[in-house]
Amino acid sequence: MKKKLLEVNNLNQVFNSGKANEVKAVTDLSFFIYEGETFGLVGESGSGKSTTGKLISKLQDATSGTMTFAGTDIGTLKKRRDLQAFRKSIQMVFQDPYASLNPRQTIMDIIGGGLVVHGLVKNETEKQAKVYELLKLVGLNPEYATRYPREFSGGQCQRVGIARALAVDPSFIIADEAISALDVSIQAQIVNLLIKLKKERNLTYLFIAHDLSMVKYISDRIGVMNGGRLLEVAPAEALYESPLHPYTESLLSAVPIPDPMKERERKRIGYDEAFHQYEDETDVGLYEIAPEHYVYCKKQEIPFLRKKHEKKTAQIEATKKEGKVWNM
Ligand code: ADP
Ligand code: MG
């Protein structure tokens, strides 16, 4: 039985509530993340991904909704000690590697800060030893500890950000567009580092990205967000092979295909947000269309989506068979 590490139920975040500039950043968000998996969260800029990350890590308080982490209702955590223990379990890695590191602090202080705050080291010697170990873990030279962020490349800074997150030995990491600001070649290195660390340290990831290209390689399951709502949640392969929500199809059509022949024929599919804005929201929600494959729709649309799923999977099977014959 797979265990759920995080469960989010009907999470809402409204900014400037009641004012003219009110923003519903996150609406009725419900999903869960299994222990040990990587859950990818994708959607274009402004869809509510970062807000979701901040709400889960309690950097921000939700307008409403509940969250359970490792069996504990996060909303009931009141004691300072309990909150601190929770904060230690969930760490974030941010998008802009430079902006997320204090330019006036040495790498030693940046990575060692959390160790001191959480009382994980007894003295300076212990702190140093732990920071050296963490630097090696993320593929950096321990001698870098005395240097400042400006002396490093974006990729190196992101390694520092990862070391800082790992310092307090968390079980859950939220990587919010952690590779988006990096060169493509460096992106792959950081993704590989994250995959390696996950295996070594039994981590669970929420991996946030604005496009679907890299998420595929790292995620077990993927959630697709638009306008503060989750429109589709599915195992990574199912989402790529048989996307069911038109918004997912649109996002996928933006991903370049490595095969030059197919890439030449690739057509961008547009998406109109009015599609998922139902006038009458009765019976609208995320419904399970196929095992572990959820789509945001109206209840009456379920049979249509099940047919669509059947058709797509049949097509894939046929293509795979054809491939086999071809290979002989
Ligand atoms: P994403 O990370 O997917 O780009 P965000 O979660 O950052 O999306 O933002 C979702 C929406 O909420 C956007 O419209 C954004 O402008 C708005 N928003 C985010 N943070 C705030 C805030 N502190 N105050 C007001 N609006 C905000
Ligand atoms: Mg964001």
CSV table of C-alpha atoms and ligand atoms in Angstrom, one decimal:
chain,number,residue,atom,x,y,z
A,1,MET,CA,0.0,0.0,0.0
A,2,LYS,CA,1.3,3.4,-1.0
A,3,LYS,CA,1.3,5.9,1.9
A,4,LYS,CA,0.2,9.4,1.4
A,5,LEU,CA,2.7,11.9,2.9
A,6,LEU,CA,0.8,15.0,2.0
A,7,GLU,CA,-2.9,15.5,1.6
A,8,VAL,CA,-4.5,18.8,0.6
A,9,ASN,CA,-8.2,19.3,0.7
A,10,ASN,CA,-10.3,22.2,-0.7
A,11,LEU,CA,-7.4,24.7,-0.3
A,12,ASN,CA,-8.3,28.3,-1.2
A,13,GLN,CA,-6.2,31.4,-1.3
A,14,VAL,CA,-7.8,34.7,-2.1
A,15,PHE,CA,-5.7,37.9,-2.2
A,16,ASN,CA,-7.2,41.3,-1.5
A,17,SER,CA,-10.5,39.7,-0.7
A,18,GLY,CA,-13.6,41.8,-1.5
A,19,LYS,CA,-11.5,44.5,-3.2
A,20,ALA,CA,-11.5,45.5,-6.8
A,21,ASN,CA,-8.2,43.8,-7.3
A,22,GLU,CA,-9.2,40.5,-5.6
A,23,VAL,CA,-7.3,37.5,-6.9
A,24,LYS,CA,-8.3,33.9,-6.5
A,25,ALA,CA,-4.8,32.5,-6.6
A,26,VAL,CA,-5.8,29.0,-5.6
A,27,THR,CA,-9.4,27.6,-5.8
A,28,ASP,CA,-10.7,24.4,-4.2
A,29,LEU,CA,-7.4,22.6,-4.6
A,30,SER,CA,-7.5,18.9,-3.5
A,31,PHE,CA,-4.7,16.4,-4.2
A,32,PHE,CA,-2.2,14.2,-2.4
A,33,ILE,CA,1.4,13.2,-2.7
A,34,TYR,CA,2.6,9.6,-1.9
A,35,GLU,CA,5.6,9.1,0.2
A,36,GLY,CA,8.7,8.8,-1.9
A,37,GLU,CA,7.2,10.0,-5.1
A,38,THR,CA,7.9,13.1,-7.2
A,39,PHE,CA,4.8,15.0,-7.9
A,40,GLY,CA,5.1,17.5,-10.8
A,41,LEU,CA,3.0,20.6,-10.8
A,42,VAL,CA,2.8,22.4,-14.1
A,43,GLY,CA,0.9,25.4,-15.5
A,44,GLU,CA,1.7,28.7,-17.1
A,45,SER,CA,2.8,31.7,-15.2
A,46,GLY,CA,0.1,33.0,-12.8
A,47,SER,CA,-1.7,29.7,-12.5
A,48,GLY,CA,-1.2,29.5,-8.7
A,49,LYS,CA,1.8,27.0,-8.5
A,50,SER,CA,4.0,29.1,-6.2
A,51,THR,CA,1.1,30.0,-4.0
A,52,THR,CA,0.3,26.3,-3.6
A,53,GLY,CA,4.0,25.7,-2.6
A,54,LYS,CA,3.9,28.5,-0.1
A,55,LEU,CA,0.7,27.3,1.4
A,56,ILE,CA,2.0,23.8,1.8
A,57,SER,CA,5.2,25.0,3.5
A,58,LYS,CA,3.2,27.4,5.6
A,59,LEU,CA,5.2,30.4,4.3
A,60,GLN,CA,1.6,31.7,3.7
A,61,ASP,CA,-1.6,30.9,5.5
A,62,ALA,CA,-4.5,29.7,3.4
A,63,THR,CA,-7.8,31.5,3.2
A,64,SER,CA,-9.4,28.1,3.8
A,65,GLY,CA,-8.8,24.4,3.4
A,66,THR,CA,-7.0,21.6,5.3
A,67,MET,CA,-3.7,20.0,4.9
A,68,THR,CA,-2.4,16.7,6.4
A,69,PHE,CA,1.3,16.0,6.5
A,70,ALA,CA,2.7,12.6,7.7
A,71,GLY,CA,-0.7,12.0,9.3
A,72,THR,CA,-0.9,15.3,11.2
A,73,ASP,CA,-3.4,18.0,10.4
A,74,ILE,CA,-1.1,21.0,9.8
A,75,GLY,CA,-3.8,23.4,10.9
A,76,THR,CA,-3.8,22.1,14.4
A,77,LEU,CA,-0.1,22.8,14.9
A,78,LYS,CA,0.0,25.6,17.4
A,79,LYS,CA,3.0,24.9,19.7
A,80,ARG,CA,6.2,26.5,18.6
A,81,ARG,CA,8.0,23.2,18.9
A,82,ASP,CA,5.5,21.4,16.6
A,83,LEU,CA,5.6,24.1,14.0
A,84,GLN,CA,9.4,24.1,14.0
A,85,ALA,CA,9.5,20.4,13.6
A,86,PHE,CA,7.1,20.7,10.7
A,87,ARG,CA,9.1,23.5,9.1
A,88,LYS,CA,12.2,21.3,9.3
A,89,SER,CA,10.4,18.5,7.4
A,90,ILE,CA,9.5,20.7,4.5
A,91,GLN,CA,12.1,22.7,2.7
A,92,MET,CA,11.9,24.8,-0.4
A,93,VAL,CA,14.3,25.4,-3.3
A,94,PHE,CA,13.5,28.5,-5.3
A,95,GLN,CA,13.6,29.7,-8.9
A,96,ASP,CA,16.1,32.5,-8.8
A,97,PRO,CA,19.4,31.1,-7.4
A,98,TYR,CA,20.9,34.5,-6.8
A,99,ALA,CA,17.9,36.2,-5.3
A,100,SER,CA,17.2,33.4,-2.9
A,101,LEU,CA,20.7,33.5,-1.3
A,102,ASN,CA,21.7,36.4,0.9
A,103,PRO,CA,24.6,38.1,-0.9
A,104,ARG,CA,26.2,39.3,2.3
A,105,GLN,CA,26.5,35.8,3.8
A,106,THR,CA,29.2,33.2,3.1
A,107,ILE,CA,28.2,29.8,1.7
A,108,MET,CA,29.1,28.5,5.2
A,109,ASP,CA,26.5,30.7,6.9
A,110,ILE,CA,23.9,30.2,4.2
A,111,ILE,CA,24.0,26.4,4.4
A,112,GLY,CA,24.8,26.4,8.2
A,113,GLY,CA,22.1,28.8,9.2
A,114,GLY,CA,19.3,26.2,9.4
A,115,LEU,CA,21.6,23.8,11.3
A,116,VAL,CA,22.0,26.4,14.1
A,117,VAL,CA,18.3,27.5,14.1
A,118,HIS,CA,17.1,23.9,14.5
A,119,GLY,CA,19.8,23.1,17.1
A,120,LEU,CA,21.3,20.3,14.9
A,121,VAL,CA,24.9,21.2,15.7
A,122,LYS,CA,26.5,21.8,19.1
A,123,ASN,CA,29.3,24.1,18.0
A,124,GLU,CA,31.2,25.8,15.2
A,125,THR,CA,33.4,22.7,14.4
A,126,GLU,CA,30.3,20.5,14.0
A,127,LYS,CA,28.6,23.1,11.8
A,128,GLN,CA,31.7,23.3,9.6
A,129,ALA,CA,32.0,19.6,9.2
A,130,LYS,CA,28.3,19.3,8.3
A,131,VAL,CA,28.5,22.1,5.7
A,132,TYR,CA,31.6,20.5,4.1
A,133,GLU,CA,29.7,17.2,3.9
A,134,LEU,CA,26.7,18.9,2.4
A,135,LEU,CA,28.8,20.8,-0.2
A,136,LYS,CA,30.3,17.5,-1.3
A,137,LEU,CA,26.9,15.9,-1.4
A,138,VAL,CA,25.7,18.5,-4.0
A,139,GLY,CA,28.9,18.2,-6.0
A,140,LEU,CA,30.6,21.4,-4.8
A,141,ASN,CA,34.2,21.8,-3.5
A,142,PRO,CA,34.1,22.2,0.4
A,143,GLU,CA,36.7,25.0,-0.1
A,144,TYR,CA,33.8,27.1,-1.5
A,145,ALA,CA,32.4,27.5,2.0
A,146,THR,CA,34.2,30.8,2.6
A,147,ARG,CA,33.0,32.4,-0.6
A,148,TYR,CA,30.0,34.5,-1.4
A,149,PRO,CA,27.1,33.8,-3.8
A,150,ARG,CA,28.2,36.4,-6.4
A,151,GLU,CA,31.3,34.3,-7.0
A,152,PHE,CA,29.3,31.4,-8.4
A,153,SER,CA,27.4,30.5,-11.5
A,154,GLY,CA,23.6,30.0,-11.5
A,155,GLY,CA,23.9,26.2,-11.4
A,156,GLN,CA,26.4,26.4,-8.6
A,157,CYS,CA,24.1,28.7,-6.6
A,158,GLN,CA,21.3,26.3,-7.1
A,159,ARG,CA,23.5,23.5,-5.7
A,160,VAL,CA,24.0,25.8,-2.7
A,161,GLY,CA,20.2,26.3,-2.4
A,162,ILE,CA,19.8,22.5,-2.5
A,163,ALA,CA,22.5,22.0,0.2
A,164,ARG,CA,20.8,24.6,2.4
A,165,ALA,CA,17.4,22.8,2.0
A,166,LEU,CA,19.0,19.4,2.8
A,167,ALA,CA,20.9,20.7,5.8
A,168,VAL,CA,18.0,20.2,8.3
A,169,ASP,CA,17.3,16.7,6.9
A,170,PRO,CA,13.8,17.3,5.5
A,171,SER,CA,11.6,14.5,4.2
A,172,PHE,CA,9.8,16.7,1.7
A,173,ILE,CA,11.2,19.2,-0.8
A,174,ILE,CA,9.3,21.7,-2.8
A,175,ALA,CA,11.4,22.8,-5.8
A,176,ASP,CA,9.6,25.9,-7.2
A,177,GLU,CA,10.9,26.3,-10.8
A,178,ALA,CA,14.3,25.4,-9.4
A,179,ILE,CA,15.7,24.9,-12.9
A,180,SER,CA,13.7,27.4,-14.9
A,181,ALA,CA,16.4,30.2,-14.7
A,182,LEU,CA,19.3,27.9,-15.7
A,183,ASP,CA,20.8,27.0,-19.1
A,184,VAL,CA,19.3,23.8,-20.6
A,185,SER,CA,22.6,21.8,-20.1
A,186,ILE,CA,22.7,22.9,-16.5
A,187,GLN,CA,19.0,22.1,-16.0
A,188,ALA,CA,19.7,18.4,-16.7
A,189,GLN,CA,22.6,18.4,-14.2
A,190,ILE,CA,20.4,19.8,-11.5
A,191,VAL,CA,17.6,17.4,-12.3
A,192,ASN,CA,20.0,14.5,-12.1
A,193,LEU,CA,21.3,15.7,-8.8
A,194,LEU,CA,17.8,16.0,-7.4
A,195,ILE,CA,17.0,12.4,-8.6
A,196,LYS,CA,20.2,11.1,-7.0
A,197,LEU,CA,19.6,12.9,-3.7
A,198,LYS,CA,16.0,11.6,-3.6
A,199,LYS,CA,17.2,8.0,-3.8
A,200,GLU,CA,20.0,8.5,-1.2
A,201,ARG,CA,17.8,10.4,1.3
A,202,ASN,CA,14.3,8.9,0.8
A,203,LEU,CA,12.9,12.3,-0.1
A,204,THR,CA,9.5,13.2,-1.5
A,205,TYR,CA,9.3,16.0,-4.0
A,206,LEU,CA,6.8,18.6,-5.2
A,207,PHE,CA,8.5,19.7,-8.5
A,208,ILE,CA,7.0,22.9,-9.8
A,209,ALA,CA,7.5,24.0,-13.4
A,210,HIS,CA,5.8,26.2,-16.0
A,211,ASP,CA,6.3,23.8,-18.9
A,212,LEU,CA,6.2,20.1,-19.4
A,213,SER,CA,9.5,19.4,-21.0
A,214,MET,CA,11.7,18.5,-17.9
A,215,VAL,CA,8.9,17.5,-15.6
A,216,LYS,CA,8.4,14.3,-17.5
A,217,TYR,CA,11.9,12.9,-16.6
A,218,ILE,CA,11.6,13.5,-12.9
A,219,SER,CA,7.9,13.1,-12.0
A,220,ASP,CA,5.9,10.0,-11.1
A,221,ARG,CA,2.6,11.8,-11.3
A,222,ILE,CA,1.8,15.2,-12.6
A,223,GLY,CA,-0.9,17.8,-11.8
A,224,VAL,CA,-1.8,20.5,-14.4
A,225,MET,CA,-2.9,23.8,-13.0
A,226,ASN,CA,-4.7,26.8,-14.7
A,227,GLY,CA,-6.3,29.8,-13.1
A,228,GLY,CA,-5.8,28.4,-9.6
A,229,ARG,CA,-7.4,25.1,-10.3
A,230,LEU,CA,-6.1,21.6,-10.9
A,231,LEU,CA,-7.5,20.5,-14.3
A,232,GLU,CA,-5.8,17.1,-14.6
A,233,VAL,CA,-3.8,14.8,-12.4
A,234,ALA,CA,-2.3,11.6,-13.8
A,235,PRO,CA,0.7,9.3,-13.7
A,236,ALA,CA,3.4,11.0,-15.8
A,237,GLU,CA,3.3,8.5,-18.7
A,238,ALA,CA,-0.5,8.6,-18.9
A,239,LEU,CA,-0.5,12.4,-18.9
A,240,TYR,CA,2.0,12.5,-21.8
A,241,GLU,CA,0.5,9.6,-23.8
A,242,SER,CA,-3.2,10.3,-23.3
A,243,PRO,CA,-3.8,13.8,-22.0
A,244,LEU,CA,-7.6,14.2,-21.6
A,245,HIS,CA,-8.1,17.9,-20.6
A,246,PRO,CA,-7.8,20.3,-23.6
A,247,TYR,CA,-5.5,22.5,-21.5
A,248,THR,CA,-3.1,19.7,-21.0
A,249,GLU,CA,-3.2,19.0,-24.7
A,250,SER,CA,-2.4,22.6,-25.3
A,251,LEU,CA,0.6,22.6,-22.9
A,252,LEU,CA,1.9,19.4,-24.4
A,253,SER,CA,1.7,20.8,-27.9
A,254,ALA,CA,4.2,23.5,-26.8
A,255,VAL,CA,6.9,20.9,-26.0
A,256,PRO,CA,9.5,20.4,-28.7
A,257,ILE,CA,9.8,16.8,-30.0
A,258,PRO,CA,13.4,15.4,-30.2
A,259,ASP,CA,12.5,13.5,-33.5
A,260,PRO,CA,13.1,16.1,-36.3
A,261,MET,CA,10.4,14.6,-38.6
A,262,LYS,CA,7.8,14.7,-35.9
A,263,GLU,CA,9.0,18.1,-34.7
A,264,ARG,CA,8.4,19.6,-38.2
A,265,GLU,CA,4.7,18.4,-38.0
A,266,ARG,CA,4.1,19.6,-34.5
A,267,LYS,CA,1.2,21.9,-34.3
A,268,ARG,CA,0.5,24.2,-31.3
A,269,ILE,CA,-3.0,23.8,-29.9
A,270,GLY,CA,-4.6,26.8,-28.4
A,271,TYR,CA,-6.7,26.9,-25.2
A,272,ASP,CA,-9.5,29.2,-24.2
A,273,GLU,CA,-9.9,29.4,-20.4
A,274,ALA,CA,-13.6,29.8,-20.8
A,275,PHE,CA,-13.6,26.0,-21.4
A,276,HIS,CA,-13.3,25.2,-17.7
A,277,GLN,CA,-15.2,28.2,-16.3
A,278,TYR,CA,-18.6,26.5,-15.8
A,279,GLU,CA,-21.6,28.8,-15.4
A,280,ASP,CA,-23.3,26.3,-13.1
A,281,GLU,CA,-20.6,24.7,-10.9
A,282,THR,CA,-23.0,21.9,-9.6
A,283,ASP,CA,-21.3,18.5,-10.0
A,284,VAL,CA,-18.0,20.1,-11.3
A,285,GLY,CA,-14.8,18.7,-9.9
A,286,LEU,CA,-11.8,16.4,-10.4
A,287,TYR,CA,-13.2,13.0,-11.4
A,288,GLU,CA,-11.3,9.8,-11.8
A,289,ILE,CA,-11.6,8.8,-15.5
A,290,ALA,CA,-9.2,6.0,-15.5
A,291,PRO,CA,-7.2,4.5,-12.5
A,292,GLU,CA,-5.3,7.4,-10.9
A,293,HIS,CA,-6.2,9.7,-13.9
A,294,TYR,CA,-8.3,12.6,-12.8
A,295,VAL,CA,-9.8,15.3,-14.9
A,296,TYR,CA,-11.7,18.5,-13.9
A,297,CYS,CA,-15.1,18.3,-15.5
A,298,LYS,CA,-18.8,18.2,-14.9
A,299,LYS,CA,-20.1,14.8,-13.8
A,300,GLN,CA,-22.1,14.5,-17.0
A,301,GLU,CA,-18.9,14.7,-19.0
A,302,ILE,CA,-17.4,11.6,-17.4
A,303,PRO,CA,-18.7,9.1,-20.1
A,304,PHE,CA,-17.3,11.3,-22.9
A,305,LEU,CA,-13.9,11.5,-21.2
A,306,ARG,CA,-13.8,7.7,-20.5
A,307,LYS,CA,-14.4,7.2,-24.3
A,308,LYS,CA,-11.7,9.7,-25.1
A,309,HIS,CA,-9.4,7.8,-22.8
A,310,GLU,CA,-10.3,4.5,-24.4
A,311,LYS,CA,-9.7,5.8,-27.9
A,312,LYS,CA,-6.3,7.3,-27.0
A,313,THR,CA,-5.1,4.2,-25.2
A,314,ALA,CA,-6.2,2.0,-28.1
A,315,GLN,CA,-4.3,4.3,-30.5
A,316,ILE,CA,-1.1,4.0,-28.4
A,317,GLU,CA,-1.4,0.2,-28.2
A,318,ALA,CA,-1.8,0.1,-32.0
A,319,THR,CA,1.3,2.3,-32.5
A,320,LYS,CA,3.3,0.2,-30.1
A,321,LYS,CA,2.4,-3.0,-32.0
A,322,GLU,CA,3.2,-1.4,-35.3
A,323,GLY,CA,6.6,-0.5,-33.8
A,324,LYS,CA,7.2,-4.1,-32.9
A,325,VAL,CA,6.5,-5.3,-36.4
A,326,TRP,CA,8.8,-2.6,-37.8
A,327,ASN,CA,11.6,-3.7,-35.5
A,328,MET,CA,11.5,-7.3,-36.7
B,1,ADP,P1,2.6,30.9,-10.6
B,1,ADP,O1,3.6,30.5,-9.6
B,1,ADP,O2,1.9,29.7,-11.2
B,1,ADP,O3,3.1,31.8,-11.6
B,1,ADP,P2,1.4,32.4,-8.4
B,1,ADP,O4,1.0,31.4,-7.4
B,1,ADP,O5,2.7,33.2,-8.2
B,1,ADP,O6,1.4,31.7,-9.8
B,1,ADP,O7,0.3,33.5,-8.6
B,1,ADP,C1,-1.1,33.2,-8.8
B,1,ADP,C2,-1.9,34.5,-8.9
B,1,ADP,O8,-1.9,35.1,-7.6
B,1,ADP,C3,-1.3,35.5,-9.8
B,1,ADP,O9,-2.4,36.2,-10.4
B,1,ADP,C4,-0.6,36.4,-8.9
B,1,ADP,O10,-0.5,37.7,-9.5
B,1,ADP,C5,-1.4,36.4,-7.6
B,1,ADP,N1,-0.6,36.6,-6.4
B,1,ADP,C6,0.4,35.9,-5.9
B,1,ADP,N2,0.9,36.3,-4.8
B,1,ADP,C7,0.1,37.5,-4.5
B,1,ADP,C8,0.1,38.4,-3.4
B,1,ADP,N3,0.9,38.3,-2.4
B,1,ADP,N4,-0.8,39.4,-3.5
B,1,ADP,C9,-1.7,39.5,-4.5
B,1,ADP,N5,-1.7,38.7,-5.5
B,1,ADP,C10,-0.8,37.6,-5.5
B,2,MG,MG,5.7,30.7,-9.6
